[in-house]
Amino acid sequence: MMNQLLTGPHKPPIDLKGSLVFSEAVASGCRYVRIKTDLTIPASSPGQFFLLRESRVSDPLLGRPFASINASRNSVDFLFRVVGRGTEILASLPPGTRVDLRGPCGNGFPVPRSRRLILVAGTLGIAPFFDAALRYGSTQEIITILGVPGHEWREFAGWCKERIPDIRIVSDDGKIGNSGTAVEEAVSMFRSEDEVWACGPIPMLKNIGILHSAGCERLFVSIEKRMACGMGGCLGCSLQTCSGTVRACVEGPVLEWKEVLWNE
Amino acid sequence: MSDFGGLQIDVGGVVLDSPVIIASGVWPMDPSMWPEASLKGIGAICSKGTTLEPREGNRGKRICETHCGLLNSIGLQNGGSVSFVQNDLPALASSGKPVIANIAFETLEELRQIIERLNSERDLIGALEMNVSCPNVSMGGMSWGVDMDSLERAVTEARCKWRGPLWVKLSPQAPSIAVAARICEASGAQAIVVGNTWLGMAIDNDREEPFFERIFAGLSGPAIFPLSLRLIWEAVASVNIPVVGCGGICGPDEALSMFLAGASAVAVGTGLFLDSSLPVSICFKLSRHMENRAIANIKDLVGRGRHFRGETGVAG
Ligand SMILES: Cc1cc2nc3c(=O)[nH]c(=O)nc-3n(C[C@H](O)[C@H](O)[C@H](O)COP(=O)(O)OP(=O)(O)OC[C@H]3O[C@@H](n4cnc5c(N)ncnc54)[C@H](O)[C@@H]3O)c2cc1C
Ligand SMILES: Cc1cc2nc3c(=O)[nH]c(=O)nc-3n(C[C@H](O)[C@H](O)[C@H](O)COP(=O)(O)O)c2cc1C
Ligand code: FES
């Protein structure tokens, strides 16, 4: 399958136990957490993710998938937004809580080949790009674009800017950074030899296809699906592509834009 | 060789090194995707339900978490019986674990043709597991496992055509699990698996419509455990063939309860989403429990919970 070709053979994720070290509120209903694990975390690449759940608890039952924003041998950081019951409960866990992690799951973004890499994020879609900016900052010229709806995301945008100082922020209402969408900003920056990675809501990922029409040959998107096993067993995360049905947790979540059947 | 002394057991013609089976549809078909921690303790692996022809599976959302449970509407996405025999079966068999080939069918003709294909690779298959939760098209869509005449016809047909051990995985929706179990035994099944997911549903309150495109979906996970245990209890009392307990086992204690109720093996599904080392944890628990009570062989653990108040109705 195409993404296997890009990332080499898959390694199964492993199950790890750990403890919540800290959990900080970042404005806009977001949470920044760090997990310290008992055992070593296998090396991961940007775009790979972990399933996170509270240990020995049956409700919520399943781990929730989050991209790691920074991982070392024994600790991994996540940035997530409270959108429902699972994330609400995860956000309320006090430091010291025991948690289960499964990962690293999925393929992650391929090693960039172009000199310049444009990272395009819609709100929490920024999560995998902290790691990417750090990892490839010394070998690639990187442009990171964050799009947010409006002024209520000011603190969140500020939090991201502290970590990626040259991030370009745009907002739909023009109250933070330039006015416009992340896709519009990417289009204005794009040069034909650039590689572009995008992560965010589906409509944004679909729209970024405009760069495909503009000649972008390496255009990758990270797609979110509900997940149960995170390791290719349950087929709960299946996704239609030009090459057939794939599992977002194994052959994805990163796919070439042109492979995705956007109207399915 | 078993890693755990005393846990080896013959279940309906298949010798398992450990009595913990990976249930159908929850585990990758490619053993290179199995986390190393999970390998120890697995006695057998059921394949994803295979149909005669490839199936795309259901559209729309496929999983929905509920309180202590999981609703799924995968729709038997699979590559079909030809691809199964060519790709998945050899891959699964390369793990060295017995492969339980799970099959689904909508007509008796489909059942015959699938079995014909599987017979060509009989040596790679530990047992055939008939999933009878699918609709019998000629019966207006009622599932094989719910209509007892259909069940009898299907099991009889499979027994006549299949050259190896035959297991039937019953549906909890059967009007009486005891009757369904007896029909399977009388029709030639060598073991029954009790059971599959429980039919449930969810409503998306924001959209004011059913969550799943196909409206109903199968419930699994801890929420169904007490219901499954009751079914095992009833099934074990009604047949002399081994019963595999399946449904909601997410920890070693639940697995032990299944054995005490009379199960000869257990199958785990949703529990693996939470912990891939569940099989080995179950084996440790069983070993410890047996050791404490000076039980040398798992066979002597099976049904021990039924001896209360003089009841001894343990079959198998
Ligand atoms: C590979 C991957 C990486 C992700 N990385 C991050 C991240 O770094 N930070 C972050 O904030 N979020 C991330 N998500 C999304 C996150 O997993 C979901 O927001 C979360 O699982 C919702 O759980 P819940 O119980 O609160 O939501 P629910 O109560 O189940 O649902 C609330 C809303 O969230 C949506 N939702 C539920 N599950 C998912 C899901 N798996 N993916 C997307 N939307 C979902 C539902 O459609 C619904 O609209 C990622 C998802 C995937 C698949
Ligand atoms: C995602 C998913 C897919 C499943 N697919 C199949 C299948 O293809 N064939 C089958 O017989 N059972 C299938 N099952 C049922 C399981 O094998 C098992 O019987 C059921 O989930 C109850 O056990 P559990 O609570 O341990 O998961 C599936 C279950 C889940 C959760
Ligand atoms: S989440 Fe189970 S196959 Fe992807």
XYZ file of C-alpha atoms in Angstrom, chain B residues 164-306:
143
model
C -12.047 -30.788 10.310
C -13.245 -29.802 13.783
C -16.448 -27.767 13.712
C -17.309 -25.031 16.206
C -20.440 -22.880 16.165
C -20.412 -19.362 17.593
C -23.901 -18.744 18.881
C -25.809 -15.506 18.910
C -26.962 -14.124 22.273
C -30.121 -13.171 20.413
C -31.142 -16.863 20.229
C -34.532 -17.292 21.938
C -33.014 -20.026 24.117
C -29.288 -20.598 24.265
C -29.857 -24.058 25.730
C -31.983 -25.106 22.767
C -29.550 -23.572 20.261
C -26.633 -25.333 21.942
C -28.415 -28.697 21.861
C -29.241 -28.274 18.172
C -25.568 -27.606 17.406
C -24.466 -30.654 19.343
C -27.064 -32.885 17.730
C -26.091 -31.578 14.276
C -22.448 -32.469 14.721
C -20.701 -29.417 16.205
C -17.716 -30.354 18.373
C -17.731 -27.153 20.423
C -19.863 -24.053 20.788
C -18.713 -20.531 21.403
C -21.075 -18.480 23.548
C -21.416 -15.903 22.261
C -21.206 -13.051 19.837
C -22.092 -9.380 20.452
C -25.464 -8.329 21.865
C -27.686 -6.301 19.580
C -27.990 -2.711 20.751
C -28.183 0.790 19.368
C -27.267 4.407 19.998
C -28.938 7.658 19.062
C -27.085 10.824 18.162
C -29.070 13.304 20.207
C -27.678 16.362 18.404
C -28.689 15.032 15.013
C -31.809 13.377 16.398
C -31.140 10.196 14.449
C -29.636 6.737 14.972
C -25.866 6.889 15.405
C -25.239 4.027 12.974
C -26.357 3.875 9.377
C -27.669 0.348 9.950
C -29.368 1.497 13.180
C -28.562 -1.582 15.297
C -25.035 -2.564 16.248
C -23.258 -5.220 18.296
C -22.433 -4.495 21.927
C -19.252 -5.932 23.455
C -16.998 -5.185 26.415
C -17.397 -5.251 30.218
C -21.048 -4.134 30.022
C -22.100 -7.532 28.624
C -20.064 -9.778 30.909
C -22.789 -10.778 33.397
C -25.164 -11.470 30.503
C -22.575 -13.652 28.785
C -21.783 -15.519 31.986
C -25.437 -16.396 32.410
C -25.524 -17.732 28.839
C -22.453 -19.904 29.493
C -24.098 -21.255 32.608
C -27.209 -22.232 30.668
C -25.349 -23.621 27.660
C -22.987 -25.760 29.725
C -25.914 -27.419 31.466
C -27.507 -28.408 28.189
C -24.703 -30.045 26.170
C -21.823 -32.475 26.502
C -19.494 -30.719 24.049
C -17.067 -28.036 25.268
C -18.290 -24.461 25.538
C -15.989 -21.513 24.840
C -16.949 -18.482 26.934
C -16.876 -15.153 25.119
C -18.323 -11.741 25.881
C -17.030 -8.957 28.078
C -13.908 -10.578 29.481
C -11.607 -7.632 30.130
C -9.665 -8.965 33.101
C -8.393 -12.267 34.526
C -11.134 -12.483 37.164
C -13.903 -12.580 34.593
C -12.050 -15.273 32.680
C -11.773 -17.378 35.827
C -15.519 -16.991 36.440
C -16.187 -18.337 32.955
C -14.183 -21.497 33.709
C -15.915 -21.937 37.043
C -19.242 -21.639 35.211
C -18.165 -24.474 32.932
C -16.359 -22.909 29.977
C -13.485 -25.039 28.652
C -11.762 -22.008 27.120
C -12.385 -18.295 26.807
C -12.250 -15.916 23.852
C -11.298 -12.285 24.392
C -12.118 -9.394 22.085
C -12.695 -5.879 23.322
C -10.436 -6.492 26.321
C -7.483 -6.557 23.925
C -8.201 -2.964 22.912
C -7.323 -2.014 26.471
C -4.475 -4.390 27.176
C -2.691 -6.616 24.703
C -1.194 -8.666 27.535
C -4.657 -9.794 28.683
C -4.121 -13.414 27.498
C -1.003 -13.876 29.596
C -2.610 -12.173 32.623
C -5.480 -14.641 32.360
C -3.047 -17.566 32.230
C -1.242 -16.332 35.356
C -4.517 -15.932 37.183
C -5.703 -19.429 36.244
C -2.354 -20.961 37.207
C -2.334 -19.224 40.574
C -5.900 -20.150 41.333
C -5.232 -23.779 40.432
C -2.038 -23.882 42.431
C -3.767 -22.547 45.526
C -6.319 -25.286 45.302
C -3.958 -28.051 44.224
C -5.668 -28.430 40.852
C -3.175 -29.930 38.411
C -5.139 -29.646 35.202
C -7.412 -26.941 33.826
C -9.968 -29.652 33.013
C -10.584 -29.972 36.729
C -11.238 -26.254 37.040
C -13.935 -26.325 34.374
C -17.331 -26.166 36.033
C -16.110 -26.117 39.644
C -18.453 -23.223 40.319
C -21.398 -25.482 39.593
